[in-house]
């Protein structure tokens, strides 16, 4: 049975159409979406030329359109693993704020998986900030990704929006977790067919993160940096011992990553 497509998945407005971006106007819409959704420095935005060149090199951008208007997209670049295997590198996903929390992100990712499988690809990777609980739940519990590697200050300094009443942006290292999305693995197939979140079981170890990372950054940058260093070292130690991160506990007061012995994951 195939993975859910944009036509069969239940989440999100029914009239939304998923299709590959192919025109200058559609790539311009991707740039506008980045500005509206991310709100970061202009230099951090992936320009139209990058998206077009990526397509020419074997990547693609899937757009979500509501009555012809782009309301979200996910961009995949072609990559190589092990010197020979062609894989997908999912560089970014953006969804208009008014369309968030409606299942559109999941629809885009499952459509991305289906497209990759049609092309004979079986693996996609991407990164996310380990301090973002919402992304952790989505990537690990909903999509079935796993993690076994950690990047220290991967993109260089991140600058987050200034606290209310100030104009200064907080700078912090851009640490990232690297998602391993094995598209044909049992855990991914189960989630694709169930169309629902799979809550994790107890792990061999856990790494707790702050309950409200953005608020901590805005109110106490020194403590935020100290917490980032703690989480960094705990992940590096866990991965060095052979553990794999494959779940996230959404406890509102003590959110935590769950790590497992690799053999228990099949």
Short mmCIF file of C-alpha atoms in Angstrom, two decimals:
data_model
loop_
_atom_site.label_atom_id
_atom_site.label_comp_id
_atom_site.label_asym_id
_atom_site.label_seq_id
_atom_site.Cartn_x
_atom_site.Cartn_y
_atom_site.Cartn_z
CA UNK A 1 0.00 0.00 0.00
CA UNK A 2 1.50 3.38 -0.95
CA UNK A 3 2.20 6.18 1.46
CA UNK A 4 -0.57 8.77 1.85
CA UNK A 5 -0.58 11.39 -0.86
CA UNK A 6 -1.84 14.93 -0.96
CA UNK A 7 -5.19 13.53 -2.10
CA UNK A 8 -5.61 10.80 0.51
CA UNK A 9 -4.26 12.25 3.74
CA UNK A 10 -7.04 13.60 5.94
CA UNK A 11 -5.18 16.54 7.48
CA UNK A 12 -5.46 20.04 6.05
CA UNK A 13 -7.97 21.91 3.88
CA UNK A 14 -9.39 19.65 1.18
CA UNK A 15 -8.94 22.17 -1.62
CA UNK A 16 -5.17 22.44 -1.18
CA UNK A 17 -3.22 21.18 -4.19
CA UNK A 18 0.33 19.81 -3.96
CA UNK A 19 2.56 20.18 -7.00
CA UNK A 20 6.15 20.80 -7.94
CA UNK A 21 7.19 24.41 -8.35
CA UNK A 22 8.40 25.05 -11.88
CA UNK A 23 7.87 28.72 -12.76
CA UNK A 24 9.68 31.93 -11.88
CA UNK A 25 6.50 33.17 -10.19
CA UNK A 26 6.26 30.08 -8.00
CA UNK A 27 9.89 30.38 -6.91
CA UNK A 28 9.30 34.05 -6.12
CA UNK A 29 6.39 32.95 -3.96
CA UNK A 30 8.79 30.66 -2.06
CA UNK A 31 11.03 33.64 -1.36
CA UNK A 32 8.08 35.72 -0.11
CA UNK A 33 6.99 32.88 2.14
CA UNK A 34 10.45 32.68 3.70
CA UNK A 35 10.34 36.38 4.52
CA UNK A 36 6.93 36.13 6.11
CA UNK A 37 7.45 32.88 8.00
CA UNK A 38 11.06 33.08 9.18
CA UNK A 39 11.50 36.81 9.61
CA UNK A 40 15.29 36.51 9.72
CA UNK A 41 18.03 38.52 8.03
CA UNK A 42 17.67 38.81 4.26
CA UNK A 43 21.02 37.06 3.77
CA UNK A 44 19.58 33.86 5.31
CA UNK A 45 16.83 33.55 2.68
CA UNK A 46 17.34 31.01 -0.10
CA UNK A 47 16.96 33.06 -3.30
CA UNK A 48 15.09 32.15 -6.44
CA UNK A 49 18.33 31.30 -8.26
CA UNK A 50 19.25 28.72 -5.61
CA UNK A 51 15.87 26.99 -5.91
CA UNK A 52 16.09 26.93 -9.69
CA UNK A 53 19.68 25.65 -9.71
CA UNK A 54 18.75 23.00 -7.18
CA UNK A 55 16.02 21.71 -9.50
CA UNK A 56 18.43 21.59 -12.41
CA UNK A 57 20.81 19.53 -10.25
CA UNK A 58 18.16 16.94 -9.38
CA UNK A 59 16.30 18.52 -6.48
CA UNK A 60 12.78 19.86 -6.35
CA UNK A 61 10.39 22.08 -4.43
CA UNK A 62 6.87 20.93 -3.62
CA UNK A 63 4.38 23.73 -3.16
CA UNK A 64 1.03 23.69 -1.37
CA UNK A 65 -1.53 25.87 -3.16
CA UNK A 66 -4.89 27.02 -1.86
CA UNK A 67 -7.02 28.17 -4.80
CA UNK A 68 -3.84 28.98 -6.70
CA UNK A 69 -2.07 30.83 -3.88
CA UNK A 70 1.05 29.25 -2.40
CA UNK A 71 0.57 28.71 1.33
CA UNK A 72 3.52 26.39 2.00
CA UNK A 73 6.43 24.59 0.41
CA UNK A 74 9.17 22.06 1.16
CA UNK A 75 12.48 22.14 -0.70
CA UNK A 76 14.68 19.09 -1.34
CA UNK A 77 18.20 19.10 -2.71
CA UNK A 78 19.90 16.10 -4.30
CA UNK A 79 22.73 14.70 -2.20
CA UNK A 80 25.16 11.79 -2.10
CA UNK A 81 25.77 9.33 0.73
CA UNK A 82 28.70 6.95 0.90
CA UNK A 83 30.12 8.24 -2.35
CA UNK A 84 27.50 6.52 -4.53
CA UNK A 85 23.94 6.55 -3.16
CA UNK A 86 21.80 9.49 -4.27
CA UNK A 87 19.73 10.79 -1.38
CA UNK A 88 17.48 13.73 -0.57
CA UNK A 89 18.49 16.65 1.64
CA UNK A 90 15.37 18.46 2.81
CA UNK A 91 16.70 21.98 3.18
CA UNK A 92 13.64 23.89 4.39
CA UNK A 93 9.89 23.95 4.84
CA UNK A 94 7.75 27.04 5.28
CA UNK A 95 4.01 27.36 5.92
CA UNK A 96 2.00 30.55 6.25
CA UNK A 97 1.10 31.20 9.91
CA UNK A 98 -2.62 31.09 9.12
CA UNK A 99 -2.18 27.55 7.71
CA UNK A 100 -0.05 26.17 10.52
CA UNK A 101 -1.39 23.61 13.01
CA UNK A 102 -3.71 22.21 10.35
CA UNK A 103 -1.69 19.20 9.25
CA UNK A 104 -0.16 20.86 6.20
CA UNK A 105 3.41 20.21 7.32
CA UNK A 106 2.71 16.47 7.52
CA UNK A 107 1.07 16.50 4.10
CA UNK A 108 4.12 18.17 2.59
CA UNK A 109 6.52 15.69 4.19
CA UNK A 110 4.51 12.61 3.18
CA UNK A 111 4.24 13.99 -0.35
CA UNK A 112 7.99 14.52 -0.28
CA UNK A 113 8.48 10.89 0.77
CA UNK A 114 6.22 9.59 -1.99
CA UNK A 115 8.01 11.65 -4.63
CA UNK A 116 11.41 10.40 -3.42
CA UNK A 117 10.24 6.78 -3.51
CA UNK A 118 8.97 7.20 -7.06
CA UNK A 119 12.45 8.35 -8.02
CA UNK A 120 14.03 5.31 -6.40
CA UNK A 121 15.32 7.16 -3.33
CA UNK A 122 15.01 5.59 0.10
CA UNK A 123 16.61 8.14 2.42
CA UNK A 124 16.10 11.83 3.26
CA UNK A 125 17.93 13.87 5.85
CA UNK A 126 17.50 17.37 7.31
CA UNK A 127 18.41 19.32 10.44
CA UNK A 128 16.54 20.95 13.29
CA UNK A 129 17.35 22.91 16.42
CA UNK A 130 17.46 20.41 19.31
CA UNK A 131 15.85 22.96 21.63
CA UNK A 132 12.64 23.11 19.60
CA UNK A 133 10.16 20.70 21.21
CA UNK A 134 7.53 21.05 18.52
CA UNK A 135 9.94 20.10 15.74
CA UNK A 136 11.27 17.20 17.81
CA UNK A 137 7.78 15.73 18.28
CA UNK A 138 6.93 16.18 14.60
CA UNK A 139 10.15 14.68 13.24
CA UNK A 140 10.56 11.80 15.68
CA UNK A 141 7.03 10.81 16.69
CA UNK A 142 4.98 11.72 13.65
CA UNK A 143 7.42 11.07 10.81
CA UNK A 144 9.46 8.29 12.40
CA UNK A 145 12.86 9.85 11.82
CA UNK A 146 15.79 8.87 14.05
CA UNK A 147 18.94 10.74 15.05
CA UNK A 148 22.46 9.54 15.72
CA UNK A 149 24.59 12.62 15.06
CA UNK A 150 24.86 16.18 16.39
CA UNK A 151 26.22 19.29 14.68
CA UNK A 152 27.87 22.00 16.79
CA UNK A 153 27.17 25.54 15.52
CA UNK A 154 26.34 24.00 12.14
CA UNK A 155 25.28 27.19 10.32
CA UNK A 156 27.21 29.73 12.39
CA UNK A 157 25.58 32.09 14.86
CA UNK A 158 21.79 32.17 14.92
CA UNK A 159 20.11 35.47 15.70
CA UNK A 160 16.65 35.25 17.23
CA UNK A 161 14.01 37.96 17.26
CA UNK A 162 14.55 40.68 19.89
CA UNK A 163 12.63 40.57 23.15
CA UNK A 164 9.59 42.83 23.44
CA UNK A 165 10.58 46.44 23.99
CA UNK A 166 14.12 45.93 22.68
CA UNK A 167 15.84 46.02 19.30
CA UNK A 168 18.80 43.73 20.03
CA UNK A 169 18.75 40.23 18.59
CA UNK A 170 20.12 37.40 20.72
CA UNK A 171 23.01 35.49 19.18
CA UNK A 172 23.46 31.80 19.93
CA UNK A 173 25.22 28.83 18.33
CA UNK A 174 23.21 27.09 15.62
CA UNK A 175 23.49 23.56 17.03
CA UNK A 176 21.50 21.02 15.02
CA UNK A 177 20.32 17.42 15.12
CA UNK A 178 20.55 15.46 11.85
CA UNK A 179 17.43 13.51 10.94
CA UNK A 180 17.74 10.04 9.42
CA UNK A 181 14.52 9.36 7.52
CA UNK A 182 14.73 5.82 6.15
CA UNK A 183 11.67 5.89 3.93
CA UNK A 184 11.10 2.14 3.83
CA UNK A 185 11.87 1.38 7.47
CA UNK A 186 9.06 -0.25 9.47
CA UNK A 187 8.71 2.74 11.82
CA UNK A 188 8.29 5.18 8.91
CA UNK A 189 5.92 2.89 6.98
CA UNK A 190 3.75 2.40 10.07
CA UNK A 191 3.39 6.12 10.56
CA UNK A 192 2.74 6.71 6.88
CA UNK A 193 -0.11 4.19 6.85
CA UNK A 194 -1.59 5.13 10.23
CA UNK A 195 -1.73 8.87 9.52
CA UNK A 196 -1.38 9.48 13.24
CA UNK A 197 1.23 10.19 15.86
CA UNK A 198 2.96 7.22 17.44
CA UNK A 199 3.82 8.07 21.04
CA UNK A 200 7.21 6.69 22.12
CA UNK A 201 7.82 4.10 24.77
CA UNK A 202 10.36 4.41 27.57
CA UNK A 203 13.93 4.79 26.37
CA UNK A 204 17.28 3.70 27.73
CA UNK A 205 18.18 7.33 28.39
CA UNK A 206 16.62 10.80 28.14
CA UNK A 207 17.78 14.35 27.48
CA UNK A 208 15.55 17.10 28.82
CA UNK A 209 15.26 20.50 27.14
CA UNK A 210 13.77 23.77 28.45
CA UNK A 211 9.98 23.82 28.40
CA UNK A 212 9.86 27.21 26.61
CA UNK A 213 13.08 27.79 24.74
CA UNK A 214 12.04 31.04 23.03
CA UNK A 215 10.96 32.60 26.32
CA UNK A 216 14.22 31.57 27.97
CA UNK A 217 16.27 33.07 25.14
CA UNK A 218 14.36 36.32 25.39
CA UNK A 219 14.52 36.61 29.18
CA UNK A 220 17.87 35.07 30.14
CA UNK A 221 20.33 34.55 27.28
CA UNK A 222 23.13 33.50 29.65
CA UNK A 223 21.08 30.64 31.10
CA UNK A 224 19.91 29.71 27.59
CA UNK A 225 23.50 29.35 26.40
CA UNK A 226 24.34 27.26 29.47
CA UNK A 227 21.38 24.98 28.78
CA UNK A 228 22.41 24.62 25.15
CA UNK A 229 25.89 23.49 26.21
CA UNK A 230 24.40 20.95 28.62
CA UNK A 231 22.11 19.49 25.94
CA UNK A 232 24.99 19.46 23.45
CA UNK A 233 27.26 17.46 25.75
CA UNK A 234 24.51 15.02 26.72
CA UNK A 235 23.73 14.28 23.08
CA UNK A 236 27.39 13.89 22.16
CA UNK A 237 27.90 11.50 25.07
CA UNK A 238 24.79 9.48 24.20
CA UNK A 239 25.72 9.14 20.53
CA UNK A 240 29.31 8.24 21.41
CA UNK A 241 27.96 5.35 23.50
CA UNK A 242 25.93 4.04 20.54
CA UNK A 243 22.46 5.25 21.55
CA UNK A 244 19.96 6.41 18.92
CA UNK A 245 17.38 9.13 19.47
CA UNK A 246 13.98 7.89 18.27
CA UNK A 247 11.27 9.51 20.38
CA UNK A 248 10.20 12.63 22.22
CA UNK A 249 8.20 12.97 25.42
CA UNK A 250 6.01 16.09 25.21
CA UNK A 251 5.66 16.58 28.96
CA UNK A 252 4.73 20.30 29.13
CA UNK A 253 7.03 20.92 32.10
CA UNK A 254 9.85 18.47 31.34
CA UNK A 255 10.02 17.80 27.57
CA UNK A 256 12.73 15.30 26.74
CA UNK A 257 14.32 13.34 23.97
CA UNK A 258 14.28 9.55 24.34
CA UNK A 259 17.28 7.48 23.33
CA UNK A 260 17.41 3.75 22.72
CA UNK A 261 19.84 0.94 22.14
CA UNK A 262 20.01 0.56 18.37
CA UNK A 263 19.13 -3.13 18.41
CA UNK A 264 15.81 -2.41 20.15
CA UNK A 265 14.72 -0.31 17.17
CA UNK A 266 14.98 -3.16 14.70
#
